[in-house]
Amino acid sequence: MHWLVLPDPRKNIALAFQDLPSARAWLAQQPQAQPLQVLAALSLQVEAIDGGSLTAPLTLELLGLLRTAAVPLQENIEPRYMRKPLPLSDEERRIFELAVRFWLRLGIAYLRRQAELPPPARSLALNRAACALRMAAYVYFQAAYECPLSVDRLLFGVLAAASQDNLLAEAQPDRDFRHLGDSTIGGHLAWAFLLRLIDPYRLTATQLTVTNRALSRWRELTSFRSTPDSDPRAHDLDLAPLFGGPLPEGIPRWLGVRSVARKIAQRLEALKQGESPESLKLGRELSGSACIRLLEEISGSLQAHERESSTESGELALAFGGEHAYALLRGDYLNPPDGLDIRSSAIAHQRMALFGFDQVSQLATAVKRIDVPSEIWTMIDGLLIRAAGQTVTRRLSPCLVATNRHGTPRLGVLFGLQIAAGDVLTGGLHWYEGTVEAGWLKRTDPLERGAPRTPVFLIRDGDELSLILPISVGARLGVGITIDGASLEHLLPREVLERGVDFVRYACRAG
C-alpha cells in the first residue's frame, strides 16, 4: 500500500509503563474525576506506544488497556461538543479535538503495528483500527466539523489490508462495546462508509444518534466487492468518490447494501402500520412520524448518494429566525425591537384591518422598507458559505431564514451546517415553493394583549397547505389553530412535515 502514508510516530514522548502490570498501576493513579485530563494522558501514552519499540503483541495489549479506559470517558464528554451552535466555543473545540485525537491516534497505532504481525494475527489489530477510525469520523460528525479526507484514506487503508489477507468477514468479540456483539472489520468499515454517504451533517443531533444506532445493527448485512453484483436486484454503492481520487488497485470499490435497504423498507412499512420506533429497536428519541421521515431520507440517500447540486451563486443577505423573517416578508416588525417606535407597527395592523394591507410599502407608489438584521453569505454552486471571522454569531441548523432576492422576499431553511477548513461555515439552503404568507397567532386570552405576538407562515403550494410555527408553540395534531394576517384564519394540523431547531412545519387543512 504505497499510496497510504501514515503520520510519522512521535519519538519524544516518555512511556509511563513497560508492561501490563505497570500500565494498570499507572491507570489507577489517574484522577478519575477529571475525564478531560485522563483522556489527554491516555492519548499521549497511545502516541508513546506508537513511537516506541515494544513488540507488536505487547503493543496491542497495552493499546487495548488504554482503549478500555477511554470508552467511558468518551461517553462522558461527547455531550459537551455534540451539535452545539457553530463555530464551537474555544472550550468546546478543545474537547472535540481531544476526542478526535485519541481515536485517530489509536487507529493509526493499530494500523501501523498490524503489518508486523503474521497474517492470521492481524485480524484483531485491523478490527480495532477500523473501530477507532470509525469513532474518529463519528466525532467529526457529532461536532459538525468537516471530516478530513485523511480519515477516509485511513479507512481505505484498513479495507485494503483486510481484503488482501481475506480478513474482512472474520468476527472478533469486543468487551468495550458489548452491545455490538461480535463484529467484523467489514462491518465497522461499512458502518463508517454508510454514515459518510448519507451526509450526516444534514441530520439533527437526535437524528444522527438514531441513524448511527440503526447502522450499527445493520452493519454486518453489507458486503464489499471489486465489481458490482450482476444480479438485477442488487443494490451496490460506489465507494470511489470517498477516496478523493483514482482508487488504487486491490481495494474493493463497491459496497452491497441490498439487505440494509430491505431492512429500512421493512421498518418503514411497520412504522406506517402503527408500530413504535422502540419496538423496532430504533430507540425512543423520535416519534413514529419523525422516524418515517428519517428513514425515507436515508433510503433516498442510498438510492442516489450523489445529490443533485444547485447552480445558484451570488451573495445573500440572510435574516435568521421567525421574527426577522416576518419583518422581511411583511416590511414591518411584528414585535418592534427595543428603540423602534411601536406606533408604526400598531398603525400597520390598523391598516390591515381597514384596507386589507398592512404597509404603505405595499402601495404602488411606496418605496420605503425597513432594515432587517442580516448576515452576508455567499452561494457557490449551491453551497452556502460564511467566511471565517465575518461575525461572532453562532448558528445551529436546520433553522429558518429569509432573504430579499432581486426584490422578492423568500423564506427557506438553512441545513447541514458544518465547519470546513479555515473555520469557514458552510451549509445548504432550501427555499419554500409556492406562496408564503406571514401572519401571527391569534390571541384568545385577554391577558395576552400586552404580550409579544407569535409569527407564523402559511405556505400554499398548489393544493397543499402547510404552516410554520415556532418550536416553542407546542401545537398538537388534530387541534385547530387560529391565525391573523393571512388569507386563512382557521387551520387544522394533520402531520409534522419538518422540524428544525427553531421551527416546526405542519401539513394542514383549512377548517
Short mmCIF file of C-alpha atoms in Angstrom, two decimals:
data_model
loop_
_atom_site.label_atom_id
_atom_site.label_comp_id
_atom_site.label_asym_id
_atom_site.label_seq_id
_atom_site.Cartn_x
_atom_site.Cartn_y
_atom_site.Cartn_z
CA MET A 1 0.00 0.00 0.00
CA HIS A 2 2.49 2.59 -1.19
CA TRP A 3 -0.36 5.12 -1.50
CA LEU A 4 -1.05 5.06 2.25
CA VAL A 5 1.42 7.21 4.18
CA LEU A 6 0.91 7.10 7.93
CA PRO A 7 1.98 10.10 10.02
CA ASP A 8 5.44 9.68 11.48
CA PRO A 9 5.24 8.41 15.07
CA ARG A 10 6.41 10.73 17.81
CA LYS A 11 9.67 9.57 19.37
CA ASN A 12 9.96 12.22 22.08
CA ILE A 13 7.22 11.06 24.47
CA ALA A 14 8.25 9.13 27.56
CA LEU A 15 6.32 5.90 28.03
CA ALA A 16 4.88 5.76 31.54
CA PHE A 17 4.95 1.94 31.72
CA GLN A 18 6.65 -1.05 30.10
CA ASP A 19 4.20 -3.92 30.64
CA LEU A 20 0.60 -4.66 31.61
CA PRO A 21 1.08 -4.62 35.44
CA SER A 22 2.82 -1.24 35.38
CA ALA A 23 0.22 0.09 32.90
CA ARG A 24 -2.61 -0.92 35.25
CA ALA A 25 -0.80 0.73 38.15
CA TRP A 26 -0.40 3.93 36.10
CA LEU A 27 -4.11 3.91 35.20
CA ALA A 28 -5.06 3.50 38.87
CA GLN A 29 -3.19 6.73 39.66
CA GLN A 30 -5.13 8.84 37.16
CA PRO A 31 -7.67 11.37 38.53
CA GLN A 32 -10.92 9.65 37.55
CA ALA A 33 -12.94 12.75 38.46
CA GLN A 34 -11.13 14.66 35.68
CA PRO A 35 -12.15 12.92 32.42
CA LEU A 36 -10.54 15.50 30.14
CA GLN A 37 -7.22 15.28 31.94
CA VAL A 38 -7.29 11.49 31.91
CA LEU A 39 -8.23 11.27 28.21
CA ALA A 40 -5.40 13.67 27.36
CA ALA A 41 -2.98 11.46 29.30
CA LEU A 42 -4.30 8.32 27.56
CA SER A 43 -3.88 9.96 24.16
CA LEU A 44 -0.30 10.90 24.96
CA GLN A 45 0.51 7.35 26.01
CA VAL A 46 -1.06 5.95 22.83
CA GLU A 47 1.38 8.12 20.88
CA ALA A 48 4.25 7.00 23.12
CA ILE A 49 3.39 3.34 22.46
CA ASP A 50 3.07 4.02 18.73
CA GLY A 51 6.53 5.57 18.65
CA GLY A 52 8.13 3.03 20.97
CA SER A 53 9.98 -0.20 20.35
CA LEU A 54 7.77 -2.66 22.22
CA THR A 55 6.86 -5.91 20.49
CA ALA A 56 3.72 -5.91 18.38
CA PRO A 57 1.80 -8.36 20.67
CA LEU A 58 2.59 -6.28 23.78
CA THR A 59 1.71 -3.11 21.90
CA LEU A 60 -1.74 -4.49 21.09
CA GLU A 61 -2.32 -5.49 24.72
CA LEU A 62 -1.35 -2.04 26.00
CA LEU A 63 -3.42 -0.24 23.39
CA GLY A 64 -6.39 -2.42 24.35
CA LEU A 65 -5.96 -1.49 28.01
CA LEU A 66 -5.94 2.23 27.21
CA ARG A 67 -8.91 1.80 24.87
CA THR A 68 -10.94 0.18 27.65
CA ALA A 69 -10.16 3.12 29.94
CA ALA A 70 -11.07 5.69 27.27
CA VAL A 71 -14.53 4.41 26.23
CA PRO A 72 -16.46 5.63 29.32
CA LEU A 73 -14.52 8.92 29.25
CA GLN A 74 -15.61 9.47 25.64
CA GLU A 75 -19.24 8.86 26.58
CA ASN A 76 -18.85 11.38 29.41
CA ILE A 77 -17.53 14.26 27.31
CA GLU A 78 -19.39 13.92 23.99
CA PRO A 79 -22.44 15.99 25.12
CA ARG A 80 -20.06 18.93 25.51
CA TYR A 81 -19.46 19.25 21.75
CA MET A 82 -22.41 17.31 20.26
CA ARG A 83 -24.16 19.56 17.70
CA LYS A 84 -23.56 22.84 19.52
CA PRO A 85 -24.03 26.17 17.69
CA LEU A 86 -21.17 26.78 15.25
CA PRO A 87 -18.40 27.65 15.42
CA LEU A 88 -17.74 25.87 18.69
CA SER A 89 -16.50 27.90 21.63
CA ASP A 90 -12.82 27.57 22.47
CA GLU A 91 -13.59 25.13 25.30
CA GLU A 92 -15.99 23.03 23.20
CA ARG A 93 -13.49 22.86 20.38
CA ARG A 94 -10.70 21.82 22.74
CA ILE A 95 -12.82 18.92 24.00
CA PHE A 96 -13.84 17.90 20.47
CA GLU A 97 -10.23 17.93 19.28
CA LEU A 98 -9.15 15.86 22.28
CA ALA A 99 -11.74 13.18 21.45
CA VAL A 100 -10.75 13.10 17.77
CA ARG A 101 -7.07 12.97 18.61
CA PHE A 102 -7.45 9.92 20.87
CA TRP A 103 -9.42 7.80 18.38
CA LEU A 104 -7.36 8.88 15.39
CA ARG A 105 -4.03 8.17 17.08
CA LEU A 106 -5.33 4.86 18.39
CA GLY A 107 -6.43 3.81 14.91
CA ILE A 108 -3.08 4.79 13.41
CA ALA A 109 -1.17 2.88 16.11
CA TYR A 110 -3.17 -0.30 15.44
CA LEU A 111 -2.82 0.09 11.68
CA ARG A 112 0.94 0.65 11.88
CA ARG A 113 1.59 -2.41 14.03
CA GLN A 114 -0.62 -4.87 12.14
CA ALA A 115 1.96 -5.04 9.39
CA GLU A 116 4.46 -6.51 11.90
CA LEU A 117 2.18 -9.46 12.67
CA PRO A 118 1.71 -12.68 10.67
CA PRO A 119 -1.48 -12.57 8.54
CA PRO A 120 -3.64 -14.72 10.85
CA ALA A 121 -2.81 -12.47 13.82
CA ARG A 122 -3.65 -9.22 12.01
CA SER A 123 -7.41 -9.59 12.40
CA LEU A 124 -7.62 -8.11 15.90
CA ALA A 125 -5.36 -5.15 15.08
CA LEU A 126 -7.28 -4.31 11.90
CA ASN A 127 -10.62 -4.75 13.67
CA ARG A 128 -9.58 -2.29 16.39
CA ALA A 129 -8.12 0.10 13.81
CA ALA A 130 -11.40 0.09 11.86
CA CYS A 131 -13.40 0.72 15.03
CA ALA A 132 -11.15 3.57 16.22
CA LEU A 133 -11.13 5.32 12.84
CA ARG A 134 -14.92 4.93 12.60
CA MET A 135 -15.18 6.56 16.04
CA ALA A 136 -12.89 9.41 14.95
CA ALA A 137 -15.10 10.09 11.92
CA TYR A 138 -18.21 9.96 14.11
CA VAL A 139 -16.77 12.57 16.47
CA TYR A 140 -16.35 14.89 13.47
CA PHE A 141 -19.99 14.29 12.55
CA GLN A 142 -21.14 14.88 16.12
CA ALA A 143 -19.35 18.22 16.32
CA ALA A 144 -20.40 19.13 12.74
CA TYR A 145 -16.80 19.75 11.72
CA GLU A 146 -15.69 18.62 8.27
CA CYS A 147 -14.19 15.13 8.39
CA PRO A 148 -10.84 15.38 6.56
CA LEU A 149 -10.01 13.23 3.57
CA SER A 150 -7.11 11.73 5.55
CA VAL A 151 -9.58 9.86 7.79
CA ASP A 152 -11.31 8.34 4.73
CA ARG A 153 -7.91 7.34 3.33
CA LEU A 154 -7.05 5.57 6.59
CA LEU A 155 -10.35 3.66 6.45
CA PHE A 156 -9.50 2.61 2.89
CA GLY A 157 -6.09 1.53 4.19
CA VAL A 158 -7.77 -0.84 6.64
CA LEU A 159 -10.06 -2.06 3.85
CA ALA A 160 -7.11 -2.78 1.56
CA ALA A 161 -5.10 -4.63 4.24
CA ALA A 162 -8.03 -6.71 5.46
CA SER A 163 -9.14 -7.54 1.92
CA GLN A 164 -5.64 -8.62 0.94
CA ASP A 165 -5.50 -11.07 3.87
CA ASN A 166 -9.15 -12.20 3.50
CA LEU A 167 -9.98 -10.91 6.98
CA LEU A 168 -12.98 -8.66 6.26
CA ALA A 169 -15.53 -11.22 7.48
CA GLU A 170 -13.58 -12.55 10.50
CA ALA A 171 -15.50 -11.67 13.68
CA GLN A 172 -13.96 -10.51 16.94
CA PRO A 173 -15.59 -10.13 20.36
CA ASP A 174 -15.30 -6.67 21.89
CA ARG A 175 -15.76 -6.22 25.61
CA ASP A 176 -15.54 -2.43 25.30
CA PHE A 177 -18.64 -2.34 23.08
CA ARG A 178 -20.57 -5.37 24.32
CA HIS A 179 -23.84 -4.10 22.83
CA LEU A 180 -22.35 -4.62 19.37
CA GLY A 181 -21.71 -8.32 19.89
CA ASP A 182 -19.05 -9.92 17.71
CA SER A 183 -18.04 -7.53 14.95
CA THR A 184 -16.06 -7.83 11.75
CA ILE A 185 -13.63 -5.45 10.09
CA GLY A 186 -16.00 -5.23 7.14
CA GLY A 187 -18.88 -4.36 9.46
CA HIS A 188 -17.04 -1.44 11.05
CA LEU A 189 -15.92 -0.14 7.67
CA ALA A 190 -19.39 -0.46 6.13
CA TRP A 191 -20.85 1.38 9.14
CA ALA A 192 -18.37 4.23 8.67
CA PHE A 193 -18.81 4.46 4.89
CA LEU A 194 -22.63 4.32 5.06
CA LEU A 195 -22.79 7.11 7.61
CA ARG A 196 -20.49 9.17 5.41
CA LEU A 197 -22.55 8.53 2.27
CA ILE A 198 -25.89 9.63 3.72
CA ASP A 199 -24.46 13.07 4.57
CA PRO A 200 -24.66 13.09 8.40
CA TYR A 201 -24.34 16.89 8.55
CA ARG A 202 -27.94 17.16 7.30
CA LEU A 203 -29.13 15.36 10.42
CA THR A 204 -30.03 16.88 13.74
CA ALA A 205 -28.30 15.61 16.87
CA THR A 206 -31.18 13.24 17.63
CA GLN A 207 -31.41 12.01 14.04
CA LEU A 208 -27.66 11.36 14.00
CA THR A 209 -27.90 9.29 17.18
CA VAL A 210 -30.80 7.21 15.85
CA THR A 211 -29.13 6.74 12.45
CA ASN A 212 -25.83 5.69 13.98
CA ARG A 213 -27.62 3.16 16.19
CA ALA A 214 -29.55 1.72 13.24
CA LEU A 215 -26.43 1.37 11.10
CA SER A 216 -24.65 -0.34 13.97
CA ARG A 217 -27.35 -3.02 13.87
CA TRP A 218 -27.26 -3.41 10.09
CA ARG A 219 -23.50 -3.15 9.51
CA GLU A 220 -22.94 -6.88 9.07
CA LEU A 221 -25.63 -7.12 6.36
CA THR A 222 -23.30 -5.46 3.86
CA SER A 223 -20.62 -6.86 1.56
CA PHE A 224 -17.60 -5.43 -0.23
CA ARG A 225 -16.96 -6.25 -3.90
CA SER A 226 -14.38 -5.37 -6.51
CA THR A 227 -17.07 -5.32 -9.22
CA PRO A 228 -20.78 -4.58 -8.91
CA ASP A 229 -23.14 -7.51 -8.47
CA SER A 230 -24.74 -8.58 -11.76
CA ASP A 231 -27.97 -9.59 -10.03
CA PRO A 232 -30.68 -7.11 -11.17
CA ARG A 233 -31.94 -6.99 -7.58
CA ALA A 234 -28.51 -5.97 -6.29
CA HIS A 235 -28.01 -2.61 -4.64
CA ASP A 236 -24.37 -1.55 -4.71
CA LEU A 237 -22.86 1.80 -3.74
CA ASP A 238 -19.70 3.13 -5.38
CA LEU A 239 -17.10 3.99 -2.71
CA ALA A 240 -14.60 5.56 -5.12
CA PRO A 241 -15.84 9.16 -4.62
CA LEU A 242 -14.93 8.93 -0.93
CA PHE A 243 -11.28 8.25 -1.77
CA GLY A 244 -10.79 11.67 -3.31
CA GLY A 245 -9.00 10.40 -6.42
CA PRO A 246 -8.46 7.27 -8.52
CA LEU A 247 -8.99 4.22 -6.32
CA PRO A 248 -5.78 2.12 -6.13
CA GLU A 249 -5.89 -1.44 -7.41
CA GLY A 250 -6.76 -4.14 -4.93
CA ILE A 251 -9.32 -2.12 -2.95
CA PRO A 252 -12.94 -3.29 -3.17
CA ARG A 253 -14.87 -0.46 -4.80
CA TRP A 254 -18.47 -1.50 -4.28
CA LEU A 255 -20.49 -1.82 -1.08
CA GLY A 256 -23.53 -4.08 -1.34
CA VAL A 257 -26.42 -2.68 0.71
CA ARG A 258 -29.40 -4.61 -0.63
CA SER A 259 -30.15 -6.17 2.77
CA VAL A 260 -29.82 -2.80 4.51
CA ALA A 261 -32.26 -1.22 2.04
CA ARG A 262 -34.67 -4.10 2.71
CA LYS A 263 -34.41 -3.55 6.49
CA ILE A 264 -35.21 0.12 6.02
CA ALA A 265 -38.21 -0.69 3.82
CA GLN A 266 -39.50 -3.21 6.38
CA ARG A 267 -39.25 -0.72 9.21
CA LEU A 268 -40.92 1.98 7.17
CA GLU A 269 -43.83 -0.34 6.50
CA ALA A 270 -44.07 -1.32 10.17
CA LEU A 271 -44.00 2.31 11.32
CA LYS A 272 -46.75 3.22 8.87
CA GLN A 273 -48.78 0.31 10.27
CA GLY A 274 -48.53 1.86 13.73
CA GLU A 275 -45.61 0.04 15.35
CA SER A 276 -43.48 2.14 17.69
CA PRO A 277 -39.84 3.03 16.96
CA GLU A 278 -38.82 1.40 20.25
CA SER A 279 -40.42 -1.92 19.28
CA LEU A 280 -38.39 -1.80 16.06
CA LYS A 281 -35.18 -1.13 18.04
CA LEU A 282 -34.90 2.43 16.72
CA GLY A 283 -34.96 3.93 20.19
CA ARG A 284 -37.32 6.34 21.93
CA GLU A 285 -35.79 9.64 20.84
CA LEU A 286 -38.02 10.16 17.78
CA SER A 287 -41.76 9.78 17.27
CA GLY A 288 -43.10 7.34 14.71
CA SER A 289 -43.68 10.06 12.10
CA ALA A 290 -40.23 11.52 12.72
CA CYS A 291 -38.68 8.07 12.26
CA ILE A 292 -40.56 7.65 8.99
CA ARG A 293 -39.17 10.96 7.69
CA LEU A 294 -35.66 9.99 8.78
CA LEU A 295 -35.73 6.52 7.22
CA GLU A 296 -37.14 7.93 3.99
CA GLU A 297 -34.27 10.43 3.93
CA ILE A 298 -31.73 7.64 4.49
CA SER A 299 -33.37 5.45 1.86
CA GLY A 300 -33.24 8.29 -0.65
CA SER A 301 -29.56 8.83 0.09
CA LEU A 302 -28.81 5.16 -0.57
CA GLN A 303 -30.70 5.27 -3.83
CA ALA A 304 -28.69 8.24 -5.11
CA HIS A 305 -25.96 9.16 -2.67
CA GLU A 306 -24.59 11.77 -5.05
CA ARG A 307 -27.16 14.54 -4.59
CA GLU A 308 -28.07 16.87 -7.38
CA SER A 309 -26.12 20.10 -6.98
CA SER A 310 -27.58 23.55 -7.41
CA THR A 311 -26.03 26.06 -9.77
CA GLU A 312 -27.25 29.05 -7.78
CA SER A 313 -24.46 31.51 -6.96
CA GLY A 314 -24.04 35.00 -5.56
CA GLU A 315 -24.25 36.87 -2.28
CA LEU A 316 -27.25 36.54 0.02
CA ALA A 317 -28.23 38.69 2.99
CA LEU A 318 -29.83 36.13 5.30
CA ALA A 319 -32.17 37.10 8.12
CA PHE A 320 -32.43 34.42 10.82
CA GLY A 321 -35.46 33.33 12.83
CA GLY A 322 -39.20 33.84 12.61
CA GLU A 323 -39.26 37.43 13.86
CA HIS A 324 -36.79 38.68 11.26
CA ALA A 325 -38.33 36.52 8.52
CA TYR A 326 -41.72 38.09 9.26
CA ALA A 327 -40.25 41.59 9.11
CA LEU A 328 -38.57 40.87 5.79
CA LEU A 329 -41.68 39.35 4.22
CA ARG A 330 -44.14 41.94 5.54
CA GLY A 331 -41.99 45.06 5.57
CA ASP A 332 -42.60 45.78 9.26
CA TYR A 333 -41.86 44.22 12.61
CA LEU A 334 -44.47 42.07 14.28
CA ASN A 335 -42.92 42.93 17.63
CA PRO A 336 -40.89 46.16 17.31
CA PRO A 337 -37.36 45.80 18.68
CA ASP A 338 -36.24 47.97 21.57
CA GLY A 339 -35.84 51.54 20.42
CA LEU A 340 -38.24 51.21 17.48
CA ASP A 341 -41.39 53.36 17.58
CA ILE A 342 -44.15 50.89 18.40
CA ARG A 343 -46.72 53.15 16.77
CA SER A 344 -45.55 52.15 13.28
CA SER A 345 -46.44 48.52 13.95
CA ALA A 346 -49.77 49.39 15.54
CA ILE A 347 -50.69 51.61 12.60
CA ALA A 348 -49.73 48.82 10.19
CA HIS A 349 -52.11 46.39 11.90
CA GLN A 350 -54.88 49.00 11.75
CA ARG A 351 -54.30 49.38 8.00
CA MET A 352 -54.57 45.63 7.62
CA ALA A 353 -57.94 45.62 9.38
CA LEU A 354 -59.31 48.58 7.42
CA PHE A 355 -57.84 48.27 3.94
CA GLY A 356 -56.54 44.71 3.56
CA PHE A 357 -52.85 45.69 3.50
CA ASP A 358 -50.57 46.40 6.40
CA GLN A 359 -47.81 48.53 4.93
CA VAL A 360 -47.57 51.70 2.91
CA SER A 361 -44.78 49.88 1.08
CA GLN A 362 -47.41 47.60 -0.44
CA LEU A 363 -48.85 50.54 -2.42
CA ALA A 364 -47.60 51.02 -5.95
CA THR A 365 -46.18 54.46 -5.05
CA ALA A 366 -44.32 53.28 -1.93
CA VAL A 367 -40.58 52.62 -1.80
CA LYS A 368 -39.85 52.51 1.95
CA ARG A 369 -38.67 49.27 3.53
CA ILE A 370 -37.21 48.63 6.96
CA ASP A 371 -33.71 47.38 7.63
CA VAL A 372 -33.76 43.82 8.97
CA PRO A 373 -30.62 42.48 10.70
CA SER A 374 -28.91 40.02 8.38
CA GLU A 375 -25.64 38.23 7.63
CA ILE A 376 -23.87 38.15 4.27
CA TRP A 377 -23.36 34.61 2.99
CA THR A 378 -22.02 33.55 -0.40
CA MET A 379 -23.66 30.88 -2.55
CA ILE A 380 -21.27 29.00 -4.85
CA ASP A 381 -22.82 26.23 -6.97
CA GLY A 382 -25.45 25.61 -4.33
CA LEU A 383 -23.03 25.61 -1.37
CA LEU A 384 -23.67 28.35 1.17
CA ILE A 385 -20.54 29.82 2.75
CA ARG A 386 -19.88 32.27 5.58
CA ALA A 387 -16.26 33.36 5.69
CA ALA A 388 -14.33 32.92 8.93
CA GLY A 389 -14.20 35.96 11.19
CA GLN A 390 -17.11 37.73 9.49
CA THR A 391 -19.27 37.64 12.60
CA VAL A 392 -19.23 36.15 16.07
CA THR A 393 -22.83 34.90 15.79
CA ARG A 394 -23.04 31.14 16.27
CA ARG A 395 -25.56 29.16 14.23
CA LEU A 396 -27.28 25.80 14.57
CA SER A 397 -29.21 24.04 11.80
CA PRO A 398 -31.74 23.35 10.44
CA CYS A 399 -33.02 26.87 11.05
CA LEU A 400 -35.46 29.31 9.46
CA VAL A 401 -34.01 32.02 7.21
CA ALA A 402 -35.32 34.66 4.83
CA THR A 403 -33.81 36.96 2.21
CA ASN A 404 -34.82 39.59 -0.32
CA ARG A 405 -33.64 38.20 -3.65
CA HIS A 406 -33.95 40.61 -6.59
CA GLY A 407 -36.73 42.45 -4.79
CA THR A 408 -38.68 39.30 -3.91
CA PRO A 409 -38.76 38.12 -0.28
CA ARG A 410 -38.16 34.38 0.15
CA LEU A 411 -38.46 32.03 3.10
CA GLY A 412 -36.32 28.93 3.49
CA VAL A 413 -34.32 26.60 5.69
CA LEU A 414 -30.57 26.59 6.22
CA PHE A 415 -29.48 22.97 6.80
CA GLY A 416 -26.37 20.84 7.10
CA LEU A 417 -24.16 23.43 8.76
CA GLN A 418 -20.56 22.38 9.27
CA ILE A 419 -17.18 23.93 9.85
CA ALA A 420 -14.84 23.42 6.91
CA ALA A 421 -11.09 24.03 6.67
CA GLY A 422 -10.06 27.51 7.79
CA ASP A 423 -13.05 27.82 10.15
CA VAL A 424 -15.37 28.55 7.21
CA LEU A 425 -19.05 27.86 7.98
CA THR A 426 -20.86 26.03 5.15
CA GLY A 427 -24.34 24.64 4.63
CA GLY A 428 -27.20 24.04 2.25
CA LEU A 429 -30.27 26.14 1.56
CA HIS A 430 -33.81 25.07 0.69
CA TRP A 431 -36.39 27.65 -0.42
CA TYR A 432 -40.09 27.04 0.09
CA GLU A 433 -42.02 26.95 -3.17
CA GLY A 434 -45.47 28.38 -3.71
CA THR A 435 -46.95 31.39 -1.94
CA VAL A 436 -45.68 32.24 1.54
CA GLU A 437 -47.84 34.42 3.78
CA ALA A 438 -46.53 35.86 7.04
CA GLY A 439 -49.05 36.17 9.87
CA TRP A 440 -49.33 35.70 13.61
CA LEU A 441 -51.13 33.51 16.10
CA LYS A 442 -54.50 34.97 17.11
CA ARG A 443 -54.78 35.75 20.79
CA THR A 444 -57.74 34.29 22.62
CA ASP A 445 -56.81 35.26 26.18
CA PRO A 446 -57.42 38.94 27.13
CA LEU A 447 -54.45 38.70 29.49
CA GLU A 448 -52.16 38.21 26.48
CA ARG A 449 -52.90 41.59 24.94
CA GLY A 450 -49.61 43.09 26.06
CA ALA A 451 -47.53 40.00 25.24
CA PRO A 452 -45.38 39.75 22.08
CA ARG A 453 -47.11 38.32 19.04
CA THR A 454 -46.01 34.96 17.63
CA PRO A 455 -45.03 34.90 13.92
CA VAL A 456 -46.37 32.11 11.70
CA PHE A 457 -46.01 31.37 8.00
CA LEU A 458 -48.71 29.89 5.80
CA ILE A 459 -47.43 28.15 2.66
CA ARG A 460 -49.67 27.40 -0.31
CA ASP A 461 -48.02 25.05 -2.79
CA GLY A 462 -50.65 24.02 -5.31
CA ASP A 463 -53.41 22.32 -3.35
CA GLU A 464 -51.15 21.66 -0.36
CA LEU A 465 -51.24 23.82 2.77
CA SER A 466 -48.58 23.90 5.45
CA LEU A 467 -47.99 26.10 8.46
CA ILE A 468 -44.67 27.01 10.08
CA LEU A 469 -44.78 27.72 13.81
CA PRO A 470 -42.03 28.47 16.33
CA ILE A 471 -40.93 25.27 18.06
CA SER A 472 -41.98 26.78 21.39
CA VAL A 473 -45.68 26.90 20.43
CA GLY A 474 -46.27 23.20 21.01
CA ALA A 475 -49.15 22.72 18.59
CA ARG A 476 -50.97 19.38 18.59
CA LEU A 477 -52.13 17.35 15.63
CA GLY A 478 -55.89 17.50 15.16
CA VAL A 479 -56.26 20.61 17.34
CA GLY A 480 -57.23 23.72 15.41
CA ILE A 481 -55.05 26.84 15.18
CA THR A 482 -56.34 30.37 14.59
CA ILE A 483 -54.11 32.91 12.88
CA ASP A 484 -54.34 36.54 11.78
CA GLY A 485 -52.74 38.40 8.89
CA ALA A 486 -53.07 35.60 6.33
CA SER A 487 -55.69 34.56 3.77
CA LEU A 488 -56.90 31.71 6.03
CA GLU A 489 -57.87 32.07 9.66
CA HIS A 490 -58.54 28.52 10.87
CA LEU A 491 -56.16 25.62 10.21
CA LEU A 492 -56.01 22.03 11.44
CA PRO A 493 -52.52 20.46 11.69
CA ARG A 494 -52.55 16.92 10.23
CA GLU A 495 -48.90 15.86 10.16
CA VAL A 496 -45.45 17.10 11.09
CA LEU A 497 -43.55 17.60 7.83
CA GLU A 498 -40.34 19.12 9.10
CA ARG A 499 -38.71 20.03 12.38
CA GLY A 500 -35.81 22.43 12.87
CA VAL A 501 -34.05 23.93 15.86
CA ASP A 502 -36.41 26.94 15.88
CA PHE A 503 -39.50 25.86 13.90
CA VAL A 504 -41.93 23.06 13.07
CA ARG A 505 -43.77 22.79 9.75
CA TYR A 506 -47.17 21.09 9.75
CA ALA A 507 -49.24 19.80 6.88
CA CYS A 508 -52.68 21.41 7.41
CA ARG A 509 -56.16 21.62 6.06
CA ALA A 510 -58.44 24.62 6.28
CA GLY A 511 -61.04 24.25 8.96
#
